[in-house]
Structure formats: structure tokens, C-alpha cells
Amino acid sequence: MLDRLLEHQTLIDTVIRRKFDGLTIVQANRLKLAALTPDDWDVLRALHHVLMGFDIATTIISASRYPTLSDSFWAITKLRQILILNKDNSRYTELLKKSALNYLDIYVQKHLSKEQQEGMLISAFLDPETHNDLNDNDLTKAMKIVKQKINTISTNISTALTTTTTTPLSLSSTSPPPPPTSSLSSSHAIMSKKTLCQTAHESISWN
């Protein structure tokens, strides 16, 4: 609606200020009240400018045919950049940007848990389309979280491997041991996962 209103500003001003024959006093007064001052138009332009970023971001993350977790992080980051940038802003635009940025931060902190925010960051880090848009701080934070996750997985696998190899030794003499084939198969699978995690860990540069 703001698009159409601003697009037809000249036409709207002309119609409202034109003197129509046959109007009653009440109708004429209502028409005058509908007139927009130059200051009013400045406010509308500022509002349109600020809301445009939110409109684009909402369109991107409202998709249902592709994953949007990484796009959500990208959208929030870009919105913050737009709202923080104060180059060539009118006083109305600056006020609206400060207010919108404040509400955006409040919404993120209130409705997104730490795990959800980290999930969006990692998704953006692993997505080739958004990876290059991450700043140095986000890249460092993402790599740190990924490293912690890999270490946790490696620890869990090591624990599972230890449990698998020691459990048969503690079995009662009256209980038959499990079939060797199944035990070897399970150990082999766990070792493969452990090797895969170690390989991934060594392949990533953390500097």
C-alpha cells in the first residue's frame, strides 16, 4: 500500500487540493483533512524505507520448498546492518531505524533460545550461499561451536566403544557371551564412526 501511495503522490496531492464544485461544507472539510503535508510524506517515505528490509526478509524465510535456517541468520544479520547504517538518513528514518533495531533485538532474545541461534549460525556457516556473508566474528564463533560439537561426538563414540569392548568381560559365567560376529560388527561400526569424526576434525583448519 505504501508503494502505491508514494508512487502516486503527485496525483493524490492534486486531487485533494483541487476545488470540486457541488461539495458540501462537510465534504470539503473532510477533503482538507485528508491532505498530506510535506512532513507527512517524509514520514511515509521513511517508513517505507525501513519496512522494505523486513518485507524482503519475511519473503525469504517464509518459503516452504527449501531450507530457511541459514537464510534466517542471514536475514537477521542483514536487517541489523540496514538498521545500524545511518548514511544519508532523514531524522524520521533514523528514529524509525533505532526503534526497529531495538524491537528486533528484543524479539530475537525473547523468542530464540541460545541453541536456536547457534543452529542458525552453524547452518549459515555450512551453507555455501551464506558462508561468504559471515563476518570474522561470526566465522570464529561458528568454527568454535563446530569444533566443540565434533569433540563431544568423538568423546561419546569413545565412551560407547569402551562400553562395547568391556561389557563381555563382566558377564556372569552362567550367561553365554554374545556371538563374536555381532560384537565385531558393532565394534567395527563404532570404529568407523570414530575414524570419520577424527578425519573431519583434522581436516578443518581452526586458525
Short mmCIF file of N, CA and C in Angstrom, two decimals, residues 67-140:
data_model
loop_
_atom_site.label_atom_id
_atom_site.label_comp_id
_atom_site.label_asym_id
_atom_site.label_seq_id
_atom_site.Cartn_x
_atom_site.Cartn_y
_atom_site.Cartn_z
N PRO A 67 15.17 -25.22 2.54
CA PRO A 67 15.53 -24.94 3.94
C PRO A 67 15.79 -23.45 4.15
N THR A 68 15.35 -22.92 5.28
CA THR A 68 15.49 -21.48 5.52
C THR A 68 16.26 -21.17 6.80
N LEU A 69 16.86 -22.19 7.45
CA LEU A 69 17.56 -21.93 8.70
C LEU A 69 18.74 -21.00 8.49
N SER A 70 19.57 -21.29 7.48
CA SER A 70 20.71 -20.42 7.20
C SER A 70 20.25 -19.06 6.69
N ASP A 71 19.16 -19.06 5.92
CA ASP A 71 18.62 -17.79 5.42
C ASP A 71 18.09 -16.93 6.56
N SER A 72 17.60 -17.56 7.62
CA SER A 72 17.10 -16.80 8.76
C SER A 72 18.23 -16.03 9.43
N PHE A 73 19.37 -16.69 9.60
CA PHE A 73 20.53 -16.00 10.19
C PHE A 73 20.97 -14.87 9.28
N TRP A 74 21.03 -15.15 7.98
CA TRP A 74 21.45 -14.14 7.01
C TRP A 74 20.49 -12.95 7.03
N ALA A 75 19.19 -13.23 7.08
CA ALA A 75 18.19 -12.16 7.05
C ALA A 75 18.30 -11.26 8.29
N ILE A 76 18.45 -11.88 9.46
CA ILE A 76 18.57 -11.10 10.69
C ILE A 76 19.84 -10.25 10.67
N THR A 77 20.93 -10.84 10.18
CA THR A 77 22.20 -10.10 10.09
C THR A 77 22.08 -8.92 9.15
N LYS A 78 21.49 -9.13 7.99
CA LYS A 78 21.34 -8.05 7.01
C LYS A 78 20.41 -6.96 7.54
N LEU A 79 19.35 -7.36 8.22
CA LEU A 79 18.43 -6.37 8.80
C LEU A 79 19.17 -5.49 9.80
N ARG A 80 19.99 -6.10 10.63
CA ARG A 80 20.76 -5.32 11.60
C ARG A 80 21.69 -4.33 10.89
N GLN A 81 22.34 -4.80 9.82
CA GLN A 81 23.24 -3.91 9.07
C GLN A 81 22.48 -2.72 8.49
N ILE A 82 21.31 -2.99 7.93
CA ILE A 82 20.50 -1.92 7.35
C ILE A 82 20.06 -0.93 8.41
N LEU A 83 19.64 -1.44 9.56
CA LEU A 83 19.12 -0.57 10.62
C LEU A 83 20.22 0.20 11.33
N ILE A 84 21.43 -0.34 11.36
CA ILE A 84 22.54 0.35 12.02
C ILE A 84 23.11 1.44 11.12
N LEU A 85 23.09 1.20 9.80
CA LEU A 85 23.66 2.17 8.86
C LEU A 85 22.87 3.48 8.90
N ASN A 86 23.56 4.58 9.13
CA ASN A 86 22.90 5.89 9.25
C ASN A 86 23.30 6.86 8.14
N LYS A 87 23.81 6.34 7.05
CA LYS A 87 24.25 7.20 5.96
C LYS A 87 23.05 7.82 5.23
N ASP A 88 23.08 9.14 5.10
CA ASP A 88 22.05 9.89 4.36
C ASP A 88 20.64 9.62 4.88
N ASN A 89 20.49 9.48 6.17
CA ASN A 89 19.17 9.24 6.74
C ASN A 89 18.50 10.55 7.12
N SER A 90 17.19 10.62 6.90
CA SER A 90 16.43 11.75 7.43
C SER A 90 16.22 11.51 8.92
N ARG A 91 15.76 12.52 9.63
CA ARG A 91 15.57 12.35 11.07
C ARG A 91 14.48 11.32 11.35
N TYR A 92 13.48 11.25 10.49
CA TYR A 92 12.43 10.26 10.68
C TYR A 92 12.96 8.84 10.45
N THR A 93 13.76 8.69 9.41
CA THR A 93 14.34 7.38 9.12
C THR A 93 15.24 6.92 10.25
N GLU A 94 16.02 7.83 10.79
CA GLU A 94 16.92 7.48 11.89
C GLU A 94 16.14 7.03 13.12
N LEU A 95 15.07 7.74 13.45
CA LEU A 95 14.25 7.37 14.61
C LEU A 95 13.58 6.01 14.40
N LEU A 96 13.06 5.79 13.20
CA LEU A 96 12.40 4.51 12.91
C LEU A 96 13.39 3.35 12.93
N LYS A 97 14.59 3.58 12.43
CA LYS A 97 15.61 2.54 12.43
C LYS A 97 16.01 2.15 13.85
N LYS A 98 16.20 3.13 14.70
CA LYS A 98 16.56 2.85 16.09
C LYS A 98 15.47 2.05 16.79
N SER A 99 14.24 2.44 16.57
CA SER A 99 13.11 1.74 17.18
C SER A 99 13.00 0.31 16.65
N ALA A 100 13.12 0.14 15.33
CA ALA A 100 13.01 -1.19 14.72
C ALA A 100 14.15 -2.10 15.17
N LEU A 101 15.36 -1.56 15.27
CA LEU A 101 16.51 -2.36 15.72
C LEU A 101 16.31 -2.82 17.16
N ASN A 102 15.79 -1.94 17.98
CA ASN A 102 15.54 -2.28 19.38
C ASN A 102 14.52 -3.42 19.49
N TYR A 103 13.43 -3.32 18.73
CA TYR A 103 12.40 -4.37 18.77
C TYR A 103 12.90 -5.67 18.15
N LEU A 104 13.76 -5.58 17.13
CA LEU A 104 14.32 -6.79 16.52
C LEU A 104 15.18 -7.54 17.52
N ASP A 105 16.04 -6.83 18.23
CA ASP A 105 16.90 -7.47 19.22
C ASP A 105 16.09 -8.07 20.37
N ILE A 106 15.06 -7.35 20.80
CA ILE A 106 14.20 -7.86 21.87
C ILE A 106 13.50 -9.14 21.41
N TYR A 107 13.00 -9.16 20.18
CA TYR A 107 12.30 -10.33 19.65
C TYR A 107 13.23 -11.53 19.58
N VAL A 108 14.45 -11.32 19.07
CA VAL A 108 15.40 -12.42 18.93
C VAL A 108 15.75 -13.01 20.29
N GLN A 109 16.05 -12.14 21.26
CA GLN A 109 16.43 -12.62 22.58
C GLN A 109 15.27 -13.29 23.30
N LYS A 110 14.05 -12.84 23.05
CA LYS A 110 12.88 -13.38 23.75
C LYS A 110 12.40 -14.69 23.15
N HIS A 111 12.43 -14.80 21.84
CA HIS A 111 11.79 -15.94 21.17
C HIS A 111 12.77 -16.98 20.65
N LEU A 112 14.06 -16.68 20.59
CA LEU A 112 15.03 -17.64 20.08
C LEU A 112 15.99 -18.04 21.20
N SER A 113 16.04 -19.33 21.50
CA SER A 113 16.95 -19.81 22.53
C SER A 113 18.39 -19.76 22.03
N LYS A 114 19.32 -19.97 22.95
CA LYS A 114 20.74 -19.98 22.57
C LYS A 114 21.00 -21.09 21.56
N GLU A 115 20.39 -22.24 21.77
CA GLU A 115 20.58 -23.37 20.85
C GLU A 115 20.05 -23.05 19.46
N GLN A 116 18.92 -22.36 19.38
CA GLN A 116 18.35 -21.99 18.08
C GLN A 116 19.24 -20.98 17.36
N GLN A 117 19.76 -20.01 18.09
CA GLN A 117 20.64 -19.02 17.49
C GLN A 117 21.94 -19.66 17.01
N GLU A 118 22.47 -20.59 17.79
CA GLU A 118 23.68 -21.30 17.37
C GLU A 118 23.39 -22.18 16.16
N GLY A 119 22.20 -22.78 16.13
CA GLY A 119 21.82 -23.61 15.00
C GLY A 119 21.75 -22.82 13.70
N MET A 120 21.20 -21.61 13.77
CA MET A 120 21.14 -20.76 12.58
C MET A 120 22.54 -20.36 12.13
N LEU A 121 23.41 -20.06 13.11
CA LEU A 121 24.78 -19.66 12.77
C LEU A 121 25.53 -20.80 12.09
N ILE A 122 25.43 -22.01 12.66
CA ILE A 122 26.11 -23.16 12.06
C ILE A 122 25.55 -23.47 10.68
N SER A 123 24.25 -23.36 10.53
CA SER A 123 23.63 -23.60 9.22
C SER A 123 24.14 -22.61 8.19
N ALA A 124 24.25 -21.34 8.59
CA ALA A 124 24.78 -20.32 7.68
C ALA A 124 26.25 -20.57 7.38
N PHE A 125 26.99 -21.08 8.36
CA PHE A 125 28.41 -21.39 8.19
C PHE A 125 28.61 -22.52 7.19
N LEU A 126 27.73 -23.51 7.22
CA LEU A 126 27.87 -24.69 6.35
C LEU A 126 27.20 -24.51 4.99
N ASP A 127 26.40 -23.48 4.84
CA ASP A 127 25.69 -23.23 3.58
C ASP A 127 26.58 -22.38 2.66
N PRO A 128 26.97 -22.91 1.49
CA PRO A 128 27.83 -22.14 0.58
C PRO A 128 27.24 -20.80 0.17
N GLU A 129 25.92 -20.70 0.14
CA GLU A 129 25.29 -19.46 -0.30
C GLU A 129 25.36 -18.35 0.74
N THR A 130 25.52 -18.71 1.99
CA THR A 130 25.57 -17.69 3.05
C THR A 130 26.92 -17.63 3.76
N HIS A 131 27.77 -18.61 3.52
CA HIS A 131 29.06 -18.68 4.23
C HIS A 131 29.89 -17.41 4.02
N ASN A 132 30.00 -16.97 2.79
CA ASN A 132 30.86 -15.81 2.49
C ASN A 132 30.32 -14.50 3.03
N ASP A 133 29.06 -14.49 3.45
CA ASP A 133 28.48 -13.27 4.02
C ASP A 133 28.74 -13.14 5.51
N LEU A 134 29.29 -14.18 6.13
CA LEU A 134 29.58 -14.12 7.56
C LEU A 134 30.78 -13.22 7.83
N ASN A 135 30.70 -12.41 8.88
CA ASN A 135 31.84 -11.58 9.23
C ASN A 135 32.84 -12.41 10.03
N ASP A 136 33.98 -11.81 10.35
CA ASP A 136 35.05 -12.55 11.04
C ASP A 136 34.60 -13.08 12.40
N ASN A 137 33.84 -12.27 13.13
CA ASN A 137 33.38 -12.71 14.45
C ASN A 137 32.45 -13.91 14.35
N ASP A 138 31.54 -13.87 13.37
CA ASP A 138 30.62 -14.99 13.18
C ASP A 138 31.35 -16.25 12.74
N LEU A 139 32.34 -16.08 11.85
CA LEU A 139 33.12 -17.23 11.39
C LEU A 139 33.88 -17.88 12.55
N THR A 140 34.51 -17.03 13.37
CA THR A 140 35.26 -17.55 14.52
C THR A 140 34.34 -18.28 15.50
#
